[in-house]
């Protein structure tokens, strides 16, 4: 495994691989790696001749400076895990390396940045698009791997690929959960014992909500979920929406011929948890 800190060194290596016809997979991360990331790395390794894992806590996607400050940084452990997973190349750039100039690109993400996470975290998806576009430019991968847990991010990245006209496959990887159903996230380590115990309520609620399809309309399911969270004092529901998977518009009727996804965000202590479930 080779760790690169500059774009020049990384691209020099990647050019050699490309010249010998090797396929390249990219796994973008912000570090604090867990089993969810490990599964992306394994899938990427299976599908490509060589993979690049990037580790970069991207300041432009944090709308809350305290969240950026508190974001877990565990580089030594991350590198150890990646070594064990036989990652080929790891890219650990500095902020200056990724943002050498003030030029800020903006992308027309339409409704994708106005709804759900976009509404709650102003500018977040422009920040994600900034860094992901720069990583795509640097690595020029054949495939890039994103977890379905950040479902809205996945849809945004697919839109970004369309906007940039890139010949690149975005591979969506299944959500990895703890045994009690909590979706893996780097922020979970910051939950208190009591919060961690309460957290699976989110996934259980999504599952129960999906079962209500037979007897309730989408609007009724939404109301049912909102009521259920009101009875759970430790968490505050930010949103629950059942949306289609292209523009993320709310589903109003189960008969609509679209892929339906239930998406939820809650505040639990100082931590925001997001999760989702395919409702088809
Ligand atoms: O999902 C993440 O960890 C980040 O949003 C990403 C895609 C690495 C961009 O910084």
Short mmCIF file of N, CA and C in Angstrom, two decimals, residues 87-231:
data_model
loop_
_atom_site.label_atom_id
_atom_site.label_comp_id
_atom_site.label_asym_id
_atom_site.label_seq_id
_atom_site.Cartn_x
_atom_site.Cartn_y
_atom_site.Cartn_z
N UNK A 87 -5.64 -2.29 0.40
CA UNK A 87 -5.87 -1.16 -0.50
C UNK A 87 -4.56 -0.86 -1.21
N UNK A 88 -4.63 -0.49 -2.50
CA UNK A 88 -3.39 -0.27 -3.24
C UNK A 88 -2.79 1.09 -2.94
N UNK A 89 -3.65 2.13 -3.11
CA UNK A 89 -3.16 3.50 -2.95
C UNK A 89 -4.07 4.25 -2.00
N UNK A 90 -3.48 5.06 -1.13
CA UNK A 90 -4.27 5.90 -0.23
C UNK A 90 -3.86 7.34 -0.49
N UNK A 91 -4.85 8.20 -0.62
CA UNK A 91 -4.58 9.61 -0.91
C UNK A 91 -5.01 10.43 0.30
N UNK A 92 -4.04 11.09 0.93
CA UNK A 92 -4.33 11.87 2.14
C UNK A 92 -3.85 13.32 1.91
N UNK A 93 -4.62 14.09 1.16
CA UNK A 93 -4.16 15.45 0.84
C UNK A 93 -4.41 16.43 1.98
N UNK A 94 -3.74 17.57 1.93
CA UNK A 94 -4.02 18.65 2.88
C UNK A 94 -5.13 19.51 2.30
N UNK A 95 -5.67 20.42 3.13
CA UNK A 95 -6.71 21.33 2.65
C UNK A 95 -6.14 22.19 1.51
N UNK A 96 -4.90 22.65 1.68
CA UNK A 96 -4.24 23.50 0.67
C UNK A 96 -4.11 22.75 -0.66
N UNK A 97 -3.83 21.45 -0.56
CA UNK A 97 -3.66 20.64 -1.77
C UNK A 97 -4.98 20.53 -2.55
N UNK A 98 -6.09 20.37 -1.84
CA UNK A 98 -7.38 20.21 -2.51
C UNK A 98 -8.03 21.54 -2.88
N UNK A 99 -7.72 22.58 -2.08
CA UNK A 99 -8.31 23.90 -2.34
C UNK A 99 -7.19 24.94 -2.46
N UNK A 100 -6.39 24.86 -3.53
CA UNK A 100 -5.26 25.78 -3.64
C UNK A 100 -5.69 27.21 -3.97
N UNK A 101 -6.90 27.37 -4.48
CA UNK A 101 -7.34 28.71 -4.87
C UNK A 101 -8.71 29.00 -4.29
N UNK A 102 -9.15 30.21 -4.51
CA UNK A 102 -10.44 30.64 -3.97
C UNK A 102 -11.59 30.30 -4.91
N UNK A 103 -11.23 29.77 -6.11
CA UNK A 103 -12.29 29.53 -7.10
C UNK A 103 -13.28 28.49 -6.56
N UNK A 104 -14.50 28.95 -6.36
CA UNK A 104 -15.51 28.03 -5.85
C UNK A 104 -16.45 27.69 -7.01
N UNK A 105 -16.55 26.41 -7.28
CA UNK A 105 -17.44 25.99 -8.36
C UNK A 105 -18.85 25.86 -7.80
N UNK A 106 -19.84 26.19 -8.58
CA UNK A 106 -21.21 25.90 -8.12
C UNK A 106 -21.87 24.99 -9.15
N UNK A 107 -22.70 24.12 -8.64
CA UNK A 107 -23.35 23.13 -9.49
C UNK A 107 -24.85 23.27 -9.33
N UNK A 108 -25.57 23.15 -10.43
CA UNK A 108 -27.03 23.27 -10.36
C UNK A 108 -27.61 21.91 -9.94
N UNK A 109 -27.89 21.78 -8.66
CA UNK A 109 -28.38 20.49 -8.14
C UNK A 109 -29.89 20.51 -7.97
N UNK A 110 -30.53 21.64 -8.29
CA UNK A 110 -31.99 21.73 -8.25
C UNK A 110 -32.57 21.30 -6.92
N UNK A 111 -33.64 20.53 -7.00
CA UNK A 111 -34.34 20.10 -5.77
C UNK A 111 -33.44 19.27 -4.84
N UNK A 112 -32.41 18.63 -5.41
CA UNK A 112 -31.57 17.74 -4.60
C UNK A 112 -30.90 18.48 -3.45
N UNK A 113 -30.68 19.79 -3.62
CA UNK A 113 -30.05 20.50 -2.49
C UNK A 113 -31.06 21.38 -1.74
N UNK A 114 -32.34 21.25 -2.11
CA UNK A 114 -33.33 22.04 -1.37
C UNK A 114 -34.12 21.20 -0.36
N UNK A 115 -34.04 19.87 -0.54
CA UNK A 115 -34.89 19.01 0.29
C UNK A 115 -34.05 18.25 1.33
N UNK A 116 -34.73 17.77 2.35
CA UNK A 116 -34.13 16.91 3.38
C UNK A 116 -32.77 17.42 3.88
N UNK A 117 -31.67 16.67 3.65
CA UNK A 117 -30.36 17.10 4.13
C UNK A 117 -29.99 18.48 3.58
N UNK A 118 -30.39 18.73 2.34
CA UNK A 118 -30.07 20.01 1.70
C UNK A 118 -30.73 21.16 2.45
N UNK A 119 -31.98 20.96 2.89
CA UNK A 119 -32.70 22.01 3.61
C UNK A 119 -32.12 22.19 5.01
N UNK A 120 -31.72 21.09 5.63
CA UNK A 120 -31.21 21.16 7.01
C UNK A 120 -29.77 21.66 7.06
N UNK A 121 -28.99 21.36 6.02
CA UNK A 121 -27.55 21.69 6.06
C UNK A 121 -27.22 22.52 4.82
N UNK A 122 -27.50 23.81 4.93
CA UNK A 122 -27.34 24.72 3.77
C UNK A 122 -25.90 24.67 3.23
N UNK A 123 -25.78 24.47 1.94
CA UNK A 123 -24.46 24.48 1.30
C UNK A 123 -23.72 23.15 1.39
N UNK A 124 -24.28 22.20 2.14
CA UNK A 124 -23.59 20.92 2.34
C UNK A 124 -23.31 20.21 1.01
N UNK A 125 -24.33 20.12 0.16
CA UNK A 125 -24.12 19.34 -1.07
C UNK A 125 -23.25 20.07 -2.10
N UNK A 126 -23.25 21.42 -2.05
CA UNK A 126 -22.30 22.12 -2.91
C UNK A 126 -20.88 21.76 -2.46
N UNK A 127 -20.68 21.66 -1.13
CA UNK A 127 -19.37 21.29 -0.59
C UNK A 127 -18.99 19.87 -1.00
N UNK A 128 -19.96 18.96 -0.93
CA UNK A 128 -19.69 17.57 -1.35
C UNK A 128 -19.32 17.57 -2.85
N UNK A 129 -20.10 18.32 -3.64
CA UNK A 129 -19.85 18.35 -5.09
C UNK A 129 -18.47 18.95 -5.38
N UNK A 130 -18.09 20.00 -4.61
CA UNK A 130 -16.76 20.60 -4.78
C UNK A 130 -15.66 19.54 -4.67
N UNK A 131 -15.71 18.80 -3.55
CA UNK A 131 -14.59 17.89 -3.28
C UNK A 131 -14.66 16.66 -4.18
N UNK A 132 -15.88 16.15 -4.38
CA UNK A 132 -15.98 14.93 -5.20
C UNK A 132 -15.56 15.24 -6.64
N UNK A 133 -15.93 16.43 -7.15
CA UNK A 133 -15.52 16.77 -8.52
C UNK A 133 -13.99 16.87 -8.59
N UNK A 134 -13.36 17.42 -7.54
CA UNK A 134 -11.90 17.55 -7.54
C UNK A 134 -11.23 16.16 -7.45
N UNK A 135 -11.84 15.27 -6.66
CA UNK A 135 -11.27 13.91 -6.56
C UNK A 135 -11.43 13.18 -7.89
N UNK A 136 -12.60 13.34 -8.53
CA UNK A 136 -12.81 12.69 -9.83
C UNK A 136 -11.79 13.21 -10.83
N UNK A 137 -11.54 14.51 -10.80
CA UNK A 137 -10.58 15.13 -11.72
C UNK A 137 -9.17 14.57 -11.49
N UNK A 138 -8.80 14.44 -10.22
CA UNK A 138 -7.43 13.98 -9.89
C UNK A 138 -7.25 12.50 -10.21
N UNK A 139 -8.22 11.70 -9.79
CA UNK A 139 -8.04 10.24 -9.90
C UNK A 139 -8.50 9.70 -11.26
N UNK A 140 -9.50 10.39 -11.87
CA UNK A 140 -10.12 9.91 -13.12
C UNK A 140 -10.40 8.41 -13.04
N UNK A 141 -11.19 7.99 -12.05
CA UNK A 141 -11.42 6.55 -11.87
C UNK A 141 -12.39 5.99 -12.92
N UNK A 142 -12.39 4.67 -13.07
CA UNK A 142 -13.40 4.03 -13.91
C UNK A 142 -14.69 3.85 -13.12
N UNK A 143 -14.54 3.62 -11.82
CA UNK A 143 -15.71 3.45 -10.94
C UNK A 143 -15.45 4.16 -9.62
N UNK A 144 -16.55 4.66 -9.01
CA UNK A 144 -16.40 5.27 -7.68
C UNK A 144 -17.49 4.71 -6.78
N UNK A 145 -17.17 4.56 -5.51
CA UNK A 145 -18.00 3.77 -4.57
C UNK A 145 -18.54 4.66 -3.45
N UNK A 146 -19.87 4.62 -3.28
CA UNK A 146 -20.52 5.43 -2.25
C UNK A 146 -21.52 4.55 -1.51
N UNK A 147 -21.65 4.80 -0.19
CA UNK A 147 -22.58 4.01 0.61
C UNK A 147 -24.01 4.52 0.45
N UNK A 148 -24.96 3.58 0.46
CA UNK A 148 -26.38 3.96 0.33
C UNK A 148 -26.91 4.64 1.59
N UNK A 149 -26.14 4.57 2.67
CA UNK A 149 -26.61 5.22 3.89
C UNK A 149 -26.80 6.72 3.63
N UNK A 150 -25.83 7.31 2.92
CA UNK A 150 -25.98 8.72 2.54
C UNK A 150 -26.70 8.74 1.19
N UNK A 151 -27.97 8.37 1.23
CA UNK A 151 -28.71 8.15 -0.01
C UNK A 151 -28.78 9.42 -0.86
N UNK A 152 -29.04 10.55 -0.18
CA UNK A 152 -29.17 11.81 -0.93
C UNK A 152 -27.82 12.18 -1.57
N UNK A 153 -26.75 11.92 -0.85
CA UNK A 153 -25.41 12.19 -1.40
C UNK A 153 -25.18 11.36 -2.66
N UNK A 154 -25.63 10.11 -2.60
CA UNK A 154 -25.46 9.23 -3.76
C UNK A 154 -26.18 9.81 -4.98
N UNK A 155 -27.41 10.30 -4.76
CA UNK A 155 -28.18 10.88 -5.87
C UNK A 155 -27.48 12.15 -6.38
N UNK A 156 -26.95 12.95 -5.44
CA UNK A 156 -26.23 14.16 -5.83
C UNK A 156 -24.99 13.80 -6.66
N UNK A 157 -24.27 12.76 -6.24
CA UNK A 157 -23.05 12.39 -6.97
C UNK A 157 -23.40 11.90 -8.39
N UNK A 158 -24.49 11.16 -8.49
CA UNK A 158 -24.92 10.72 -9.83
C UNK A 158 -25.23 11.94 -10.71
N UNK A 159 -25.90 12.94 -10.10
CA UNK A 159 -26.22 14.17 -10.85
C UNK A 159 -24.94 14.90 -11.26
N UNK A 160 -23.98 14.92 -10.36
CA UNK A 160 -22.70 15.58 -10.64
C UNK A 160 -22.01 14.95 -11.85
N UNK A 161 -22.05 13.62 -11.90
CA UNK A 161 -21.43 12.90 -13.02
C UNK A 161 -22.11 13.30 -14.34
N UNK A 162 -23.45 13.47 -14.28
CA UNK A 162 -24.19 13.92 -15.48
C UNK A 162 -23.77 15.33 -15.86
N UNK A 163 -23.72 16.22 -14.84
CA UNK A 163 -23.38 17.63 -15.11
C UNK A 163 -21.98 17.73 -15.73
N UNK A 164 -21.04 16.95 -15.19
CA UNK A 164 -19.65 17.03 -15.66
C UNK A 164 -19.43 16.19 -16.93
N UNK A 165 -20.45 15.39 -17.28
CA UNK A 165 -20.35 14.56 -18.48
C UNK A 165 -19.23 13.52 -18.38
N UNK A 166 -19.06 12.93 -17.20
CA UNK A 166 -17.95 12.00 -17.00
C UNK A 166 -18.34 10.58 -17.40
N UNK A 167 -17.35 9.85 -17.91
CA UNK A 167 -17.56 8.45 -18.23
C UNK A 167 -17.10 7.66 -17.00
N UNK A 168 -18.00 7.51 -16.06
CA UNK A 168 -17.62 6.97 -14.76
C UNK A 168 -18.83 6.27 -14.15
N UNK A 169 -18.60 5.07 -13.66
CA UNK A 169 -19.71 4.33 -13.05
C UNK A 169 -19.75 4.61 -11.54
N UNK A 170 -20.93 5.02 -11.05
CA UNK A 170 -21.09 5.21 -9.61
C UNK A 170 -21.71 3.93 -9.06
N UNK A 171 -21.00 3.31 -8.13
CA UNK A 171 -21.47 2.05 -7.56
C UNK A 171 -22.04 2.32 -6.16
N UNK A 172 -23.33 1.99 -5.99
CA UNK A 172 -24.00 2.19 -4.70
C UNK A 172 -23.81 0.94 -3.85
N UNK A 173 -23.29 1.10 -2.64
CA UNK A 173 -22.99 -0.07 -1.80
C UNK A 173 -23.97 -0.12 -0.62
N UNK A 174 -24.43 -1.34 -0.28
CA UNK A 174 -25.46 -1.51 0.76
C UNK A 174 -25.06 -0.91 2.11
N UNK A 175 -26.08 -0.50 2.87
CA UNK A 175 -25.85 0.03 4.22
C UNK A 175 -25.36 -1.11 5.11
N UNK A 176 -24.30 -0.85 5.88
CA UNK A 176 -23.83 -1.85 6.85
C UNK A 176 -24.33 -1.40 8.22
N UNK A 177 -24.95 -2.36 8.94
CA UNK A 177 -25.58 -2.02 10.22
C UNK A 177 -24.94 -2.81 11.36
N UNK A 178 -25.01 -2.23 12.56
CA UNK A 178 -24.67 -3.00 13.75
C UNK A 178 -25.75 -4.06 13.94
N UNK A 179 -25.51 -5.01 14.85
CA UNK A 179 -26.47 -6.10 15.02
C UNK A 179 -27.86 -5.62 15.40
N UNK A 180 -27.93 -4.50 16.13
CA UNK A 180 -29.24 -3.99 16.55
C UNK A 180 -29.87 -3.06 15.51
N UNK A 181 -29.26 -2.95 14.34
CA UNK A 181 -29.89 -2.21 13.24
C UNK A 181 -29.33 -0.82 13.01
N UNK A 182 -28.54 -0.29 13.95
CA UNK A 182 -28.02 1.07 13.75
C UNK A 182 -27.07 1.10 12.55
N UNK A 183 -27.35 2.02 11.63
CA UNK A 183 -26.49 2.14 10.44
C UNK A 183 -25.12 2.66 10.87
N UNK A 184 -24.06 2.05 10.32
CA UNK A 184 -22.70 2.46 10.70
C UNK A 184 -22.42 3.88 10.23
N UNK A 185 -21.79 4.65 11.10
CA UNK A 185 -21.41 6.02 10.76
C UNK A 185 -20.21 6.40 11.62
N UNK A 186 -19.34 7.24 11.06
CA UNK A 186 -18.16 7.67 11.82
C UNK A 186 -18.56 8.44 13.06
N UNK A 187 -19.74 9.07 13.00
CA UNK A 187 -20.16 9.89 14.15
C UNK A 187 -20.73 9.04 15.31
N UNK A 188 -21.02 7.76 15.06
CA UNK A 188 -21.63 6.93 16.13
C UNK A 188 -20.75 6.85 17.38
N UNK A 189 -19.43 6.96 17.20
CA UNK A 189 -18.53 6.85 18.37
C UNK A 189 -18.76 7.99 19.36
N UNK A 190 -19.43 9.05 18.90
CA UNK A 190 -19.65 10.20 19.79
C UNK A 190 -20.98 10.10 20.55
N UNK A 191 -21.73 8.99 20.35
CA UNK A 191 -22.99 8.82 21.10
C UNK A 191 -22.67 8.38 22.53
N UNK A 192 -23.43 8.92 23.50
CA UNK A 192 -23.27 8.45 24.87
C UNK A 192 -23.88 7.04 24.95
N UNK A 193 -23.65 6.36 26.10
CA UNK A 193 -24.17 5.00 26.22
C UNK A 193 -25.70 4.97 26.09
N UNK A 194 -26.33 5.97 26.70
CA UNK A 194 -27.80 6.02 26.67
C UNK A 194 -28.30 6.30 25.24
N UNK A 195 -27.60 7.22 24.57
CA UNK A 195 -27.99 7.56 23.19
C UNK A 195 -27.79 6.35 22.27
N UNK A 196 -26.67 5.65 22.46
CA UNK A 196 -26.38 4.49 21.61
C UNK A 196 -27.46 3.43 21.77
N UNK A 197 -27.95 3.30 23.03
CA UNK A 197 -28.99 2.30 23.31
C UNK A 197 -30.30 2.67 22.60
N UNK A 198 -30.56 3.98 22.53
CA UNK A 198 -31.82 4.43 21.94
C UNK A 198 -31.77 4.45 20.40
N UNK A 199 -30.55 4.53 19.84
CA UNK A 199 -30.39 4.81 18.40
C UNK A 199 -31.09 3.82 17.44
N UNK A 200 -31.16 2.50 17.76
CA UNK A 200 -31.80 1.57 16.81
C UNK A 200 -33.27 1.87 16.55
N UNK A 201 -33.88 2.70 17.41
CA UNK A 201 -35.27 3.11 17.23
C UNK A 201 -35.49 3.68 15.81
N UNK A 202 -34.45 4.30 15.27
CA UNK A 202 -34.58 4.95 13.95
C UNK A 202 -34.83 3.89 12.87
N UNK A 203 -33.99 2.85 12.87
CA UNK A 203 -34.13 1.82 11.85
C UNK A 203 -35.42 1.01 12.06
N UNK A 204 -35.73 0.73 13.34
CA UNK A 204 -36.95 -0.03 13.63
C UNK A 204 -38.17 0.75 13.12
N UNK A 205 -38.16 2.07 13.33
CA UNK A 205 -39.28 2.89 12.87
C UNK A 205 -39.40 2.84 11.35
N UNK A 206 -38.27 2.89 10.66
CA UNK A 206 -38.33 2.81 9.19
C UNK A 206 -38.95 1.48 8.74
N UNK A 207 -38.55 0.41 9.42
CA UNK A 207 -39.09 -0.91 9.04
C UNK A 207 -40.60 -0.97 9.28
N UNK A 208 -41.03 -0.46 10.44
CA UNK A 208 -42.46 -0.49 10.76
C UNK A 208 -43.23 0.39 9.79
N UNK A 209 -42.64 1.53 9.44
CA UNK A 209 -43.30 2.46 8.51
C UNK A 209 -43.51 1.77 7.16
N UNK A 210 -42.50 1.01 6.74
CA UNK A 210 -42.62 0.32 5.45
C UNK A 210 -43.78 -0.68 5.48
N UNK A 211 -43.95 -1.31 6.65
CA UNK A 211 -45.05 -2.30 6.77
C UNK A 211 -46.42 -1.65 6.71
N UNK A 212 -46.49 -0.35 6.97
CA UNK A 212 -47.79 0.35 6.97
C UNK A 212 -48.32 0.60 5.57
N UNK A 213 -47.49 0.31 4.56
CA UNK A 213 -47.90 0.60 3.18
C UNK A 213 -49.25 0.01 2.82
N UNK A 214 -49.52 -1.21 3.36
CA UNK A 214 -50.76 -1.90 3.00
C UNK A 214 -52.00 -1.16 3.51
N UNK A 215 -51.87 -0.43 4.61
CA UNK A 215 -53.06 0.13 5.26
C UNK A 215 -53.10 1.65 5.30
N UNK A 216 -52.02 2.32 4.94
CA UNK A 216 -51.99 3.80 5.04
C UNK A 216 -51.46 4.41 3.75
N UNK A 217 -51.87 5.66 3.48
CA UNK A 217 -51.30 6.41 2.35
C UNK A 217 -49.91 6.91 2.76
N UNK A 218 -49.07 7.36 1.79
CA UNK A 218 -47.75 7.91 2.17
C UNK A 218 -47.88 9.05 3.18
N UNK A 219 -48.88 9.93 3.02
CA UNK A 219 -49.03 11.06 3.96
C UNK A 219 -49.37 10.54 5.36
N UNK A 220 -50.20 9.48 5.41
CA UNK A 220 -50.55 8.91 6.73
C UNK A 220 -49.33 8.24 7.39
N UNK A 221 -48.53 7.58 6.58
CA UNK A 221 -47.31 6.95 7.13
C UNK A 221 -46.40 8.03 7.71
N UNK A 222 -46.29 9.14 6.98
CA UNK A 222 -45.44 10.25 7.45
C UNK A 222 -45.95 10.75 8.80
N UNK A 223 -47.27 10.92 8.91
CA UNK A 223 -47.83 11.41 10.18
C UNK A 223 -47.59 10.39 11.30
N UNK A 224 -47.73 9.11 10.95
CA UNK A 224 -47.53 8.03 11.94
C UNK A 224 -46.10 8.08 12.48
N UNK A 225 -45.14 8.26 11.57
CA UNK A 225 -43.72 8.32 11.99
C UNK A 225 -43.49 9.54 12.88
N UNK A 226 -44.06 10.67 12.47
CA UNK A 226 -43.84 11.91 13.24
C UNK A 226 -44.38 11.75 14.67
N UNK A 227 -45.55 11.13 14.79
CA UNK A 227 -46.15 10.88 16.12
C UNK A 227 -45.28 9.97 16.96
N UNK A 228 -44.78 8.90 16.31
CA UNK A 228 -43.95 7.92 17.02
C UNK A 228 -42.70 8.60 17.60
N UNK A 229 -42.10 9.51 16.84
CA UNK A 229 -40.91 10.20 17.35
C UNK A 229 -41.26 11.17 18.48
N UNK A 230 -42.49 11.73 18.42
CA UNK A 230 -42.88 12.65 19.51
C UNK A 230 -42.93 11.92 20.84
N UNK A 231 -43.22 10.59 20.77
CA UNK A 231 -43.31 9.81 22.01
C UNK A 231 -41.94 9.31 22.49
#
